[in-house]
XYZ file of N, CA, C and O in Angstrom:
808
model
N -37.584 -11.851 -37.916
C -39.039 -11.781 -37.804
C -39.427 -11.417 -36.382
O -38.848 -12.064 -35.510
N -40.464 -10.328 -35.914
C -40.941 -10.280 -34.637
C -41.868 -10.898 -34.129
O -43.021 -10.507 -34.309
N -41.735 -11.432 -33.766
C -42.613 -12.495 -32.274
C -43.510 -11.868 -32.014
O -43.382 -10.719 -31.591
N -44.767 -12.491 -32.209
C -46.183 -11.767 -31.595
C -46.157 -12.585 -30.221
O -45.885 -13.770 -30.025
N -46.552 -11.502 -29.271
C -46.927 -11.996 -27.727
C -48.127 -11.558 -27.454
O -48.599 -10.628 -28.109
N -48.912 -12.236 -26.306
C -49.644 -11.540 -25.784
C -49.341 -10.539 -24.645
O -48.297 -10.593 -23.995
N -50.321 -9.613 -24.437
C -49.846 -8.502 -23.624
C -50.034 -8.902 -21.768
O -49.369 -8.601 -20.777
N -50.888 -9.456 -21.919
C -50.455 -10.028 -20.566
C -48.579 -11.018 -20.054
O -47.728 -11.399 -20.858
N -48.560 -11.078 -19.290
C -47.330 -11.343 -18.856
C -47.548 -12.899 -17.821
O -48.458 -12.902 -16.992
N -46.542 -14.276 -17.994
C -47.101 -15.137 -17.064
C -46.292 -15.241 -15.826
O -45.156 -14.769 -15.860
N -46.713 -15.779 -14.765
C -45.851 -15.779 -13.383
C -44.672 -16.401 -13.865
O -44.573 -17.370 -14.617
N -43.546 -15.519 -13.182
C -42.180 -15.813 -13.652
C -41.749 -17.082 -13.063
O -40.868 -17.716 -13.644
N -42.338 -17.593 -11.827
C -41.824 -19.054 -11.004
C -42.624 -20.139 -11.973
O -41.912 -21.078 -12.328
N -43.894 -20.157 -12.422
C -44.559 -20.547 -13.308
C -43.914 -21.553 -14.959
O -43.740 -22.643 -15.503
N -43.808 -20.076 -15.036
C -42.963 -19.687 -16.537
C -41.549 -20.656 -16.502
O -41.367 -21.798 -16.925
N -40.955 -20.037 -16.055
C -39.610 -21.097 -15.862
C -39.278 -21.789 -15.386
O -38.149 -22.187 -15.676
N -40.064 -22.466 -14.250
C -40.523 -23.795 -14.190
C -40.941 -25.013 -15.524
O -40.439 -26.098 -15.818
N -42.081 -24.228 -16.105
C -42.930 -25.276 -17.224
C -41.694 -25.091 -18.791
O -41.547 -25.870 -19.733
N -41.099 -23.946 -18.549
C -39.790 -23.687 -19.641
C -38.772 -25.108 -19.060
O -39.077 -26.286 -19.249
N -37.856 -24.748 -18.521
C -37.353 -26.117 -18.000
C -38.093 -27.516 -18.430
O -37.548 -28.368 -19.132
N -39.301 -27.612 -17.948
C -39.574 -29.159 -18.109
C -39.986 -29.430 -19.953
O -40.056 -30.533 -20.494
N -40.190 -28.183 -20.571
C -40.337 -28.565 -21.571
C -39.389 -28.668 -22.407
O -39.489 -29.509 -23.301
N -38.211 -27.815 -22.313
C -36.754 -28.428 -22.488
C -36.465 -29.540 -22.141
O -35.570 -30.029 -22.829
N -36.954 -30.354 -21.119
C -36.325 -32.108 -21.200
C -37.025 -32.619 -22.033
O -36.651 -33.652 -22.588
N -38.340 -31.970 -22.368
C -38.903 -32.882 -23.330
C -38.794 -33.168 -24.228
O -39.025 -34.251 -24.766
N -38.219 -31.790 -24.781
C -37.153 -31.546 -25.901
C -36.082 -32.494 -26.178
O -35.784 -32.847 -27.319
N -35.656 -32.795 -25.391
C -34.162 -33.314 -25.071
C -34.219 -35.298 -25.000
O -33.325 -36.113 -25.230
N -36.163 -35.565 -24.445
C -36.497 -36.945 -24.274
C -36.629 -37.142 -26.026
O -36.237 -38.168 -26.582
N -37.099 -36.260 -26.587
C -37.707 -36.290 -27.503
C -36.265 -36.672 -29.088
O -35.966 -37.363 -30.061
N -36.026 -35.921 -28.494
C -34.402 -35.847 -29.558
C -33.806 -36.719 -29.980
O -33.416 -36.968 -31.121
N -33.643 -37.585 -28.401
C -33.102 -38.777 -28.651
C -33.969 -40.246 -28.710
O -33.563 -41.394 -28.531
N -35.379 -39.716 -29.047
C -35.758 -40.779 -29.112
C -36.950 -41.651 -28.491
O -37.880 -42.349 -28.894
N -36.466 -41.269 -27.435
C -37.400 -41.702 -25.980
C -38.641 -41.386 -26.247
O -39.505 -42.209 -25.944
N -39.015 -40.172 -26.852
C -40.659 -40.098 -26.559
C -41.147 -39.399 -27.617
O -40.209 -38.941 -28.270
N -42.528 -39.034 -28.205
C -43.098 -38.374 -29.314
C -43.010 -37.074 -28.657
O -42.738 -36.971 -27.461
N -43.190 -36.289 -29.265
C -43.569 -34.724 -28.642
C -44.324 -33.799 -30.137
O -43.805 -33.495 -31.211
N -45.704 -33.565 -29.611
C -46.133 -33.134 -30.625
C -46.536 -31.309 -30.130
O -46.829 -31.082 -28.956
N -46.506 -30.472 -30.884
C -47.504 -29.403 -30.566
C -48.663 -28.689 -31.262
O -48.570 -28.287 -32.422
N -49.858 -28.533 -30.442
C -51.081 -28.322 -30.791
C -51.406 -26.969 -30.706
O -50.792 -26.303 -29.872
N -52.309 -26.392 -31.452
C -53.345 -25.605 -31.529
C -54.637 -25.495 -32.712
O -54.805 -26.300 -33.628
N -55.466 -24.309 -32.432
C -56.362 -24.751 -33.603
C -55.724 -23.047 -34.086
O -54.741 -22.410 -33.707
N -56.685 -22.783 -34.958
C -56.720 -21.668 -36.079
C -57.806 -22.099 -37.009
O -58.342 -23.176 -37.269
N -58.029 -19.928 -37.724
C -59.132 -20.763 -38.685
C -58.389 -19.928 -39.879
O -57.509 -19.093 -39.668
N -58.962 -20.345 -41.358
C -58.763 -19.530 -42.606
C -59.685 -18.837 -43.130
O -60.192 -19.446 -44.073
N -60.177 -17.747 -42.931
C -61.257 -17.135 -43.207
C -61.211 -16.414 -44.503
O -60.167 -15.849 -44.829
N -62.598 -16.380 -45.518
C -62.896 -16.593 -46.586
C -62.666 -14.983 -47.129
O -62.885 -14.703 -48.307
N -62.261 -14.087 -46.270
C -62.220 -12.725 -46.164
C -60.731 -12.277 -46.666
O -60.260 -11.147 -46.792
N -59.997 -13.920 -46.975
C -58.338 -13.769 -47.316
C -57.436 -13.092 -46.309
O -57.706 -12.084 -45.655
N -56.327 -13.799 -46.285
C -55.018 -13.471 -45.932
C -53.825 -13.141 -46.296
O -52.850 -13.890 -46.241
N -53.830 -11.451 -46.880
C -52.828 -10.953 -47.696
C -52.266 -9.903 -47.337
O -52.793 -8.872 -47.756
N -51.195 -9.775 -46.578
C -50.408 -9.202 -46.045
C -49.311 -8.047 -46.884
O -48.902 -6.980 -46.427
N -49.009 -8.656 -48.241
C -48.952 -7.421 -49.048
C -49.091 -7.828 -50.763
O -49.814 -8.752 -51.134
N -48.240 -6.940 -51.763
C -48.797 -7.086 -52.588
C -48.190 -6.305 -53.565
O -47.992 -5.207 -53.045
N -47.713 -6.308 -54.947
C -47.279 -5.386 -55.694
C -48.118 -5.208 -56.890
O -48.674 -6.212 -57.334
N -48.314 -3.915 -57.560
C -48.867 -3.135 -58.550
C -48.356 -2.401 -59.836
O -47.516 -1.766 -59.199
N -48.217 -2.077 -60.785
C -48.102 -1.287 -61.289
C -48.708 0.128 -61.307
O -49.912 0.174 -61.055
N -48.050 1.345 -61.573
C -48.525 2.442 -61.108
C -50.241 2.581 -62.022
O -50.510 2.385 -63.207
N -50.895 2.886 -61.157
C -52.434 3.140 -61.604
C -53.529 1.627 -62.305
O -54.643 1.336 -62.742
N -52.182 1.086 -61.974
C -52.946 -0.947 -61.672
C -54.150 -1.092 -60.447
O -53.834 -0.970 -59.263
N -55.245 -1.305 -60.777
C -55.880 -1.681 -59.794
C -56.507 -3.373 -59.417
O -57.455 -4.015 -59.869
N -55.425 -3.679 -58.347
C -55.138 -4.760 -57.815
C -56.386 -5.316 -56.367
O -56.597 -4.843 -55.250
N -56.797 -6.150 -56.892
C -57.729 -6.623 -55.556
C -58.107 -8.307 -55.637
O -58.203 -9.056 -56.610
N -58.274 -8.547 -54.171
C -58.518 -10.216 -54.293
C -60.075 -9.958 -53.545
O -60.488 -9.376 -52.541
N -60.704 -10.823 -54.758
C -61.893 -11.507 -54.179
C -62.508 -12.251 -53.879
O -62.464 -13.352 -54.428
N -63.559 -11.909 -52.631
C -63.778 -12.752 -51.574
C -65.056 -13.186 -51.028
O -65.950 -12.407 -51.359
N -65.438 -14.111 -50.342
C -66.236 -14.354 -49.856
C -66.850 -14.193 -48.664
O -66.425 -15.193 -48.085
N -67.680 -13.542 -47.740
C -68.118 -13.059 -46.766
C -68.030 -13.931 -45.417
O -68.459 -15.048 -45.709
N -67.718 -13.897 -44.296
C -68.470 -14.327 -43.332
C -68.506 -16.204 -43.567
O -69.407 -17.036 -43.464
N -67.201 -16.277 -43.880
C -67.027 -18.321 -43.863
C -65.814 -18.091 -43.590
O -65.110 -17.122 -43.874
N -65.436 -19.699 -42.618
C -63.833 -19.702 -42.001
C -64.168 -21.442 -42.092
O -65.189 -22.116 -41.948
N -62.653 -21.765 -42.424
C -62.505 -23.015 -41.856
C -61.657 -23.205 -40.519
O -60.448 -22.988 -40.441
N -62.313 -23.557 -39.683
C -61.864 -24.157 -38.430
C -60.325 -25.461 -38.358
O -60.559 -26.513 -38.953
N -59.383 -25.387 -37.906
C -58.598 -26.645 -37.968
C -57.986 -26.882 -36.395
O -57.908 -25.909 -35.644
N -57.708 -27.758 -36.103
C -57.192 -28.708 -34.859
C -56.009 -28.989 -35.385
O -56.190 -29.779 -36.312
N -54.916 -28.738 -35.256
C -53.347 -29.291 -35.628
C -52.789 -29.588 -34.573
O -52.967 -28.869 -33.590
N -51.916 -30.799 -34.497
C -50.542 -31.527 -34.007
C -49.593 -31.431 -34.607
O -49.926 -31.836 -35.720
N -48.495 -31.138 -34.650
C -47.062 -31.206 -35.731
C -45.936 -31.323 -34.324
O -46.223 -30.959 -33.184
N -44.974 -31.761 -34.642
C -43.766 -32.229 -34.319
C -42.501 -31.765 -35.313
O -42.773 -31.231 -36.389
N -41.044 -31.996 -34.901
C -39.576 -31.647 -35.599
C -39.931 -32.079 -36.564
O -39.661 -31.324 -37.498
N -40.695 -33.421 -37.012
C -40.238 -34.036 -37.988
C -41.060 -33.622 -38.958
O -40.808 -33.788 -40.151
N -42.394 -32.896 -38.394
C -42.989 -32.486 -39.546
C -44.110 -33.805 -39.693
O -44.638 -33.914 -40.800
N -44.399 -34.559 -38.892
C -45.523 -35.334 -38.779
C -46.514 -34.574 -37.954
O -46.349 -33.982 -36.888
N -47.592 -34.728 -38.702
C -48.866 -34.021 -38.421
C -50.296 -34.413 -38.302
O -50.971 -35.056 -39.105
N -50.584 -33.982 -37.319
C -52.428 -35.077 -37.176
C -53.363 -33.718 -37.119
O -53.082 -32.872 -36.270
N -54.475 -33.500 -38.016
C -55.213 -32.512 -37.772
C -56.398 -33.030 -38.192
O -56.529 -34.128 -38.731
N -57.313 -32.205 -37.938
C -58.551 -32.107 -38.461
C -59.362 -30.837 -38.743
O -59.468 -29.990 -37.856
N -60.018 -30.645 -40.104
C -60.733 -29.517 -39.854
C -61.975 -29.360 -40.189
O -62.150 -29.917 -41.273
N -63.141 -28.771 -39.712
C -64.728 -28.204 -39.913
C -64.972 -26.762 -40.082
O -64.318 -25.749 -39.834
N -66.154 -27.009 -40.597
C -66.696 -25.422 -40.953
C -67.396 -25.599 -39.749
O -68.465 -25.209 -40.218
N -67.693 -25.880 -38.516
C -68.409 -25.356 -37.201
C -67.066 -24.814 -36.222
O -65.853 -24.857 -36.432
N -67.718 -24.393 -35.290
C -66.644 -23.788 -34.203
C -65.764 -25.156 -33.377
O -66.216 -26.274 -33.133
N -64.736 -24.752 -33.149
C -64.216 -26.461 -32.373
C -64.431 -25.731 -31.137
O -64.024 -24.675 -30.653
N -65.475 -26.983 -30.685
C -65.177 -27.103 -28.679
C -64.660 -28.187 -28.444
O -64.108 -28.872 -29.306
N -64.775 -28.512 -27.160
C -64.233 -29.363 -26.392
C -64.158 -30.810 -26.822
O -63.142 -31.482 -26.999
N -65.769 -31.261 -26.994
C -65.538 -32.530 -27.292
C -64.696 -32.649 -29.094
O -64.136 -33.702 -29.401
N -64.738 -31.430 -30.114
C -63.852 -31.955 -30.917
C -62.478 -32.100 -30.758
O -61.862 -32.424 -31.773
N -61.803 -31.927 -29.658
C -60.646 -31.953 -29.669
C -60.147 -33.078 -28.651
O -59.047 -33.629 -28.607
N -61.595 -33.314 -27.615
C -61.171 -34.936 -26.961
C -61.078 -35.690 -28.235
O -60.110 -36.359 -28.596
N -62.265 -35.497 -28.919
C -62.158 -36.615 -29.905
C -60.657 -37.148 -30.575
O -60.038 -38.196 -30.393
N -60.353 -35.920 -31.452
C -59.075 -36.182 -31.986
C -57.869 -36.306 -31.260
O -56.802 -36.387 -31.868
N -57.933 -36.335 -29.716
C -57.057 -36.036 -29.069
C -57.346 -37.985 -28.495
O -56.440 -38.589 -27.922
N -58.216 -38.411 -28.690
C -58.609 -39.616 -28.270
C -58.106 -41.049 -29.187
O -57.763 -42.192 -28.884
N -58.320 -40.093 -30.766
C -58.042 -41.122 -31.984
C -56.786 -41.183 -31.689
O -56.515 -42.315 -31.287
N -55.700 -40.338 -31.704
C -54.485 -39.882 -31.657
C -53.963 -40.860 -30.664
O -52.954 -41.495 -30.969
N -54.651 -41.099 -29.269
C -54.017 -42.097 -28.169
C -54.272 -43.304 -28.411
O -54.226 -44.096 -27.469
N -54.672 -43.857 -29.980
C -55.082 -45.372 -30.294
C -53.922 -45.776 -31.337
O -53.619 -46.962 -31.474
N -53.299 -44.782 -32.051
C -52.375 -44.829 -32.941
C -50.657 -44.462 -32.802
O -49.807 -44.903 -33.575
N -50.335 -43.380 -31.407
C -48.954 -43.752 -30.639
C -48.710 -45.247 -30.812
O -49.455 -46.216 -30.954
N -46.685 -44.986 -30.712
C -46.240 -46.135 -30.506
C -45.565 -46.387 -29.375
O -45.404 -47.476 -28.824
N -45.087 -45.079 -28.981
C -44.392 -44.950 -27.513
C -44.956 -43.948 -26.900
O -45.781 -43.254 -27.494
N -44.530 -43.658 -25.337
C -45.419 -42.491 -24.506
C -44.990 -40.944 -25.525
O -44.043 -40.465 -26.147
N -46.336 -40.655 -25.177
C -46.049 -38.916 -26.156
C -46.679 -38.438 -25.740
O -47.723 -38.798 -25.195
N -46.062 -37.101 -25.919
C -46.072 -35.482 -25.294
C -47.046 -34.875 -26.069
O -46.331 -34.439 -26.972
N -48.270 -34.509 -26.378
C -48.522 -32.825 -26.339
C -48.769 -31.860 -26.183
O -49.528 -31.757 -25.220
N -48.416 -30.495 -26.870
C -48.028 -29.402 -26.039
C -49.251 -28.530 -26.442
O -49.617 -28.514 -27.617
N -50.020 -27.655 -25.288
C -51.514 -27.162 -25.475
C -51.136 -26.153 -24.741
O -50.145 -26.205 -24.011
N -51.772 -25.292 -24.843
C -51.974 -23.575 -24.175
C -53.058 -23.690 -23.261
O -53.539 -24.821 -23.192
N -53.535 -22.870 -22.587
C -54.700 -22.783 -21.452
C -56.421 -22.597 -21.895
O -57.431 -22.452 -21.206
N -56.197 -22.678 -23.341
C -57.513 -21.958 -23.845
C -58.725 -22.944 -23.061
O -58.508 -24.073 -22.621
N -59.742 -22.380 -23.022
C -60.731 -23.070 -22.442
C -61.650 -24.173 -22.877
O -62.724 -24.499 -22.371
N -60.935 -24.761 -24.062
C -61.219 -26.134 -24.548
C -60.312 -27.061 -24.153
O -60.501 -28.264 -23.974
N -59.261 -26.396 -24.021
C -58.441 -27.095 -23.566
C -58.347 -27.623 -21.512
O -57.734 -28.440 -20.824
N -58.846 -27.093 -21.415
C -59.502 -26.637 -19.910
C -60.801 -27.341 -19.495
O -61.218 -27.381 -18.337
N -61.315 -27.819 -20.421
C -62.911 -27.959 -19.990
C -62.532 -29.389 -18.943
O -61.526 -30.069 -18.738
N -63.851 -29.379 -18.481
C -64.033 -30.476 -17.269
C -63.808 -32.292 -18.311
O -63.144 -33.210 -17.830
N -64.492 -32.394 -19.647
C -64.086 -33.167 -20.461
C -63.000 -33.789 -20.755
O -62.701 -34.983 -20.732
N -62.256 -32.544 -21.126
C -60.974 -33.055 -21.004
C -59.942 -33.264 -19.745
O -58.809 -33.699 -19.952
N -60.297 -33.002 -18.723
C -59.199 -33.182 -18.010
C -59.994 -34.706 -17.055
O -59.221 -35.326 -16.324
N -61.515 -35.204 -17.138
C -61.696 -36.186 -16.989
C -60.950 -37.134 -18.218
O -60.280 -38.001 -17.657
N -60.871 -37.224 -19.425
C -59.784 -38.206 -20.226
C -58.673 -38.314 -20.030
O -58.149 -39.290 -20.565
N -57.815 -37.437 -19.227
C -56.437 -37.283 -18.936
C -55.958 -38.488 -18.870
O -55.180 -39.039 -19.648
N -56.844 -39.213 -17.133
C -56.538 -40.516 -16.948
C -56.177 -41.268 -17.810
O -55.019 -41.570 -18.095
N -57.308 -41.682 -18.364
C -57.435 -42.404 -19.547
C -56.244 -42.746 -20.918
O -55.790 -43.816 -21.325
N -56.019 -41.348 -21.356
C -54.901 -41.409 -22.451
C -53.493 -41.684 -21.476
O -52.507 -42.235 -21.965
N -53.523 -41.319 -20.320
C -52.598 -41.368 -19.656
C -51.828 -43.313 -19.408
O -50.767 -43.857 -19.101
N -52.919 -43.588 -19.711
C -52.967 -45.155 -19.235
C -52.547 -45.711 -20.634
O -52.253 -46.895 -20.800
N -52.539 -44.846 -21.550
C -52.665 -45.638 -23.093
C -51.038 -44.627 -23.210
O -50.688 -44.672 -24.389
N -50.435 -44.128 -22.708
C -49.135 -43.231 -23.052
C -49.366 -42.303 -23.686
O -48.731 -42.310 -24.741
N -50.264 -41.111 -23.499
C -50.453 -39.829 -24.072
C -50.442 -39.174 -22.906
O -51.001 -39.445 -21.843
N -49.660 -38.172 -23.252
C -49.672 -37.349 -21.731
C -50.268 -35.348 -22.246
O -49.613 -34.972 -23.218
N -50.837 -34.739 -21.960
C -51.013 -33.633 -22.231
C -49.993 -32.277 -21.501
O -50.528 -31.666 -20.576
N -49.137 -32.017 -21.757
C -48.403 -30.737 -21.200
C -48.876 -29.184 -21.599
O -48.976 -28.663 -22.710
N -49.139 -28.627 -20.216
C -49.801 -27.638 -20.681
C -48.867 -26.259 -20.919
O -48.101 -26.306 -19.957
N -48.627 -25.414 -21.465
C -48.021 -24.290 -20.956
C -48.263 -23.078 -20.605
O -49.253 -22.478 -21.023
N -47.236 -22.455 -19.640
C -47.681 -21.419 -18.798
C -48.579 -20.664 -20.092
O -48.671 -20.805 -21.311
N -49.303 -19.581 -18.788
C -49.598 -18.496 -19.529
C -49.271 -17.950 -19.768
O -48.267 -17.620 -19.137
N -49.740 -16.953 -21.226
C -49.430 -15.687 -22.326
C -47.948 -16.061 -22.774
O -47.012 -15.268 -22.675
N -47.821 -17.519 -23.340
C -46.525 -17.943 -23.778
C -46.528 -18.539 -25.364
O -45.755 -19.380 -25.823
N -47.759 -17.765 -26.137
C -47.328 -18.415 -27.397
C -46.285 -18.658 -27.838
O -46.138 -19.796 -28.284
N -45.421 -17.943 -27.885
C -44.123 -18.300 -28.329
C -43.317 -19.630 -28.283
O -42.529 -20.076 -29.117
N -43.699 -20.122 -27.147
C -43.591 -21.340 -27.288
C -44.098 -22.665 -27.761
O -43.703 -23.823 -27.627
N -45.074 -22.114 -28.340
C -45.797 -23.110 -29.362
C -45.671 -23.456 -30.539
O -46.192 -22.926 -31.521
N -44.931 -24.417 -30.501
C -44.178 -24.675 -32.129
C -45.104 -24.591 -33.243
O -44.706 -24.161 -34.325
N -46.790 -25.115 -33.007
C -47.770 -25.316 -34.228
C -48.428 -23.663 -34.588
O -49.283 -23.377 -35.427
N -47.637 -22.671 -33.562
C -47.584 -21.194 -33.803
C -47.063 -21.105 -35.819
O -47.638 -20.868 -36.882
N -46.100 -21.355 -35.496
C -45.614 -21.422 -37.057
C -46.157 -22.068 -38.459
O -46.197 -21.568 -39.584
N -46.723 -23.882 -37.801
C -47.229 -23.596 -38.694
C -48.647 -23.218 -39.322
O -49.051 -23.828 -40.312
N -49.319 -22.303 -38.787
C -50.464 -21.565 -39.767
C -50.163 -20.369 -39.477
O -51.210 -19.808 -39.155
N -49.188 -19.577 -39.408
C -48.081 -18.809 -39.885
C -47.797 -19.196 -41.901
O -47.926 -18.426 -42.853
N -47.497 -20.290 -41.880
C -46.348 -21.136 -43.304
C -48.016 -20.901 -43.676
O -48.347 -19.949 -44.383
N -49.037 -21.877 -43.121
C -50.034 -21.819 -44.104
C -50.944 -20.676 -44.472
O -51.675 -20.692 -45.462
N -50.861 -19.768 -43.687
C -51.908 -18.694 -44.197
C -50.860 -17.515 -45.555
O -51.222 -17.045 -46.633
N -49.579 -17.425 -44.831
C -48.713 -16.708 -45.754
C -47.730 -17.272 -46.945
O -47.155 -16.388 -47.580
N -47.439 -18.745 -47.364
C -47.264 -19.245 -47.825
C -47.391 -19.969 -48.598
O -46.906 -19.795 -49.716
N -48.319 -21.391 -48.161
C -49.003 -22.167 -48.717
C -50.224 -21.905 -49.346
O -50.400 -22.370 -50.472
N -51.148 -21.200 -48.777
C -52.234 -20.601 -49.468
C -51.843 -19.623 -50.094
O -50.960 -18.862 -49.700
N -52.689 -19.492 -51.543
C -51.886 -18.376 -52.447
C -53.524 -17.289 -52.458
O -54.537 -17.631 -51.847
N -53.454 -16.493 -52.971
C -54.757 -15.306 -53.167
C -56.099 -16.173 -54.063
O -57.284 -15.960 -53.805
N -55.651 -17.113 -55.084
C -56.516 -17.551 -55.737
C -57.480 -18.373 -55.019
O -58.644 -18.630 -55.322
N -56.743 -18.766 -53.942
C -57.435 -20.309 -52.877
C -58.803 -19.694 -52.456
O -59.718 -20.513 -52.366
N -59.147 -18.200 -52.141
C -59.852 -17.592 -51.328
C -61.370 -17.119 -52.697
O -62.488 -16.744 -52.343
N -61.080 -17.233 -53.653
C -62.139 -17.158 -54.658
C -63.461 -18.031 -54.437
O -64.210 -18.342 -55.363
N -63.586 -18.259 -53.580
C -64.686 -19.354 -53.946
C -64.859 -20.826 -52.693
O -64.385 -21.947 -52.876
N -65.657 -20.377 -51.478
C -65.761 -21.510 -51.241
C -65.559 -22.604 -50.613
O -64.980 -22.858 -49.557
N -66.277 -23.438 -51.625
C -65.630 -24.894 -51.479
C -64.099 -24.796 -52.133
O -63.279 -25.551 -51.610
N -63.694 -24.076 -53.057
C -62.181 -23.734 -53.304
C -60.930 -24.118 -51.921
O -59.980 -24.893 -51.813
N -61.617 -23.046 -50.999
C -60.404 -22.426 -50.246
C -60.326 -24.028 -48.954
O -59.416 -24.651 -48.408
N -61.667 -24.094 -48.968
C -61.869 -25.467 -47.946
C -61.005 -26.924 -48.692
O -60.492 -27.824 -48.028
N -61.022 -26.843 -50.226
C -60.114 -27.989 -50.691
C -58.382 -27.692 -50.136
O -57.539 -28.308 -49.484
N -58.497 -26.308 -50.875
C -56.653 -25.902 -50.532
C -56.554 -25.835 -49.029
O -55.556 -26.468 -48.684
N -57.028 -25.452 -48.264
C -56.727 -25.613 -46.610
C -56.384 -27.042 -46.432
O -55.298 -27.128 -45.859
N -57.154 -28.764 -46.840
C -57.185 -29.460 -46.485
C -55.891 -30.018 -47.346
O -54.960 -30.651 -46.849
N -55.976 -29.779 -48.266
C -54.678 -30.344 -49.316
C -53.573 -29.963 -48.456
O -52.857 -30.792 -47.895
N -53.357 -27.956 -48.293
C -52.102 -27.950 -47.756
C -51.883 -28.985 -46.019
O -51.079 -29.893 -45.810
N -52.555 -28.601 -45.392
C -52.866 -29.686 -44.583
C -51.957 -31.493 -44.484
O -51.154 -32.137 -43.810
N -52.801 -31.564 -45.655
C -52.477 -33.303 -45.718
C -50.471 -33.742 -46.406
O -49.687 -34.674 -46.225
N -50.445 -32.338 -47.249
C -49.687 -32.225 -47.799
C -48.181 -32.075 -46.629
O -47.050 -32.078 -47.116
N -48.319 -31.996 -45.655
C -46.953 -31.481 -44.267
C -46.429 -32.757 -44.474
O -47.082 -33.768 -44.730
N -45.138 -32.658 -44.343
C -44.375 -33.962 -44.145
C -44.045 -34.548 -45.490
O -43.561 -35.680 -45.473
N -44.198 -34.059 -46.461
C -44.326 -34.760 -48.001
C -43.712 -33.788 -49.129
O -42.544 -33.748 -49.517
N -44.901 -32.950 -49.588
C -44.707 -31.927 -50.184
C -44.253 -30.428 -49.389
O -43.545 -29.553 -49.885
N -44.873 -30.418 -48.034
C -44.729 -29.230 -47.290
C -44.126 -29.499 -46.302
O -44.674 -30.269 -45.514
N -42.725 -28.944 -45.965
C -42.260 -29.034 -44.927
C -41.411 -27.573 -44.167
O -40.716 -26.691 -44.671
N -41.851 -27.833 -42.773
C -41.410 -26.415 -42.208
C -40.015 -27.012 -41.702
O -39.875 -28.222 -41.526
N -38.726 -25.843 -41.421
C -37.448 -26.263 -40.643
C -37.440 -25.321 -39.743
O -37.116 -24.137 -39.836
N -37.945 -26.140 -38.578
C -38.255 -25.557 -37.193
C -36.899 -25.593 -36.525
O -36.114 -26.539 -36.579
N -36.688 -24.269 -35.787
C -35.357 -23.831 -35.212
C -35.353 -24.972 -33.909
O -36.200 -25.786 -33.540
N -34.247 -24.691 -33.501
C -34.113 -25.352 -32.102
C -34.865 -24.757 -31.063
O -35.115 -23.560 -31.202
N -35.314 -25.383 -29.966
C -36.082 -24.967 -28.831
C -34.989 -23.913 -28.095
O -33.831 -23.974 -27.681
N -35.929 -23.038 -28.174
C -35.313 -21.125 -27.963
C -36.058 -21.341 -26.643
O -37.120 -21.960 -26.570
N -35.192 -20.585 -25.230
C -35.711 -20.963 -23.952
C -35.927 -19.314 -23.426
O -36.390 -19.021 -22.323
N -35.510 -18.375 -24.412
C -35.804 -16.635 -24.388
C -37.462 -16.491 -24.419
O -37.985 -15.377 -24.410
């Protein structure tokens, strides 16, 4: 499979610096020592996600859709396939992701890791005033360099869920596609599970 990057490029002292430390975390994490989760959001938009498709000759094949609606989601996932998300039909800013990023530091059992990109929710003045705070309760936020999706393990999964888990029918309708987003969702760790490779340091 090819790796989507962004086209920008991040400082190489940067880069393999925050590569390194997130390999120990890897490594705290493995054995035990600590949670390590990774975050991002994504949305599922009502416009479908179908990448391909087979026909019979002079079959005319089409999925239909609904205009101009997305569901918004906030995901955490980890190796094990434990997962904390949340999702809305409004845009996520800042304070939705202190929030859940807040519930999340009441329910750890030991210090834990997670792993966030630079986006500018992630950035806001909000959150990096709570830092303290979760910091004191054993949540620690690790950020990573820039233009490094690749290293974002919760990259994959809404990858699994937009091409996988959601099927063409989910997108008919709605309140439909908003049930199946949340089902597949709730469903990680149970019914749905991804087998995430080992931490790749390329």
């Amino acid at each position: 499979r090819i790796r989507k990057r962004c086209k920008g490029k991040p400082n190489e002292q940067v880069y393999d610096s925050k590569k390194a430390d997130l390999q120990e975390l890897e490594t705290l994490a493995e054995k035990g020592l600590i949670d390590l989760f990774y975050g991002d959001e994504s949305h599922v938009s009502s416009e479908g996600y179908v990448p391909y498709g087979w026909q019979f000759p002079n079959e005319k094949v089409a999925v239909y859709t609904e205009k101009a609606y997305k569901i918004n989601i906030f995901g955490l996932i980890n190796r094990a396939n434990e997962c904390y998300w949340a999702s809305t039909q409004q845009n996520i800013d800042s304070p939705f992701i202190v929030n859940h990023l807040d519930d999340l530091s009441f329910k750890i059992k030991k210090n834990t890791f997670v792993v966030l990109d630079n986006s500018s929710v992630h950035q806001s003045m909000l959150l990096q005033q709570c830092l303290p705070i979760w910091q004191n309760r054993g949540l620690f936020i690790f950020f990573l360099p820039t233009y490094s999706p690749h290293l974002n393990m919760a990259e994959t999964m809404w990858r699994k869920l937009k091409t996988e888990w959601l099927i063409p029918e989910d997108y008919l309708e709605k309140d439909h596609l908003f049930y199946a987003v949340n089902r597949c969702m709730a469903n990680i760790g149970s019914g749905l599970n991804i087998n995430f490779s080992r931490f790749n340091l390329n």
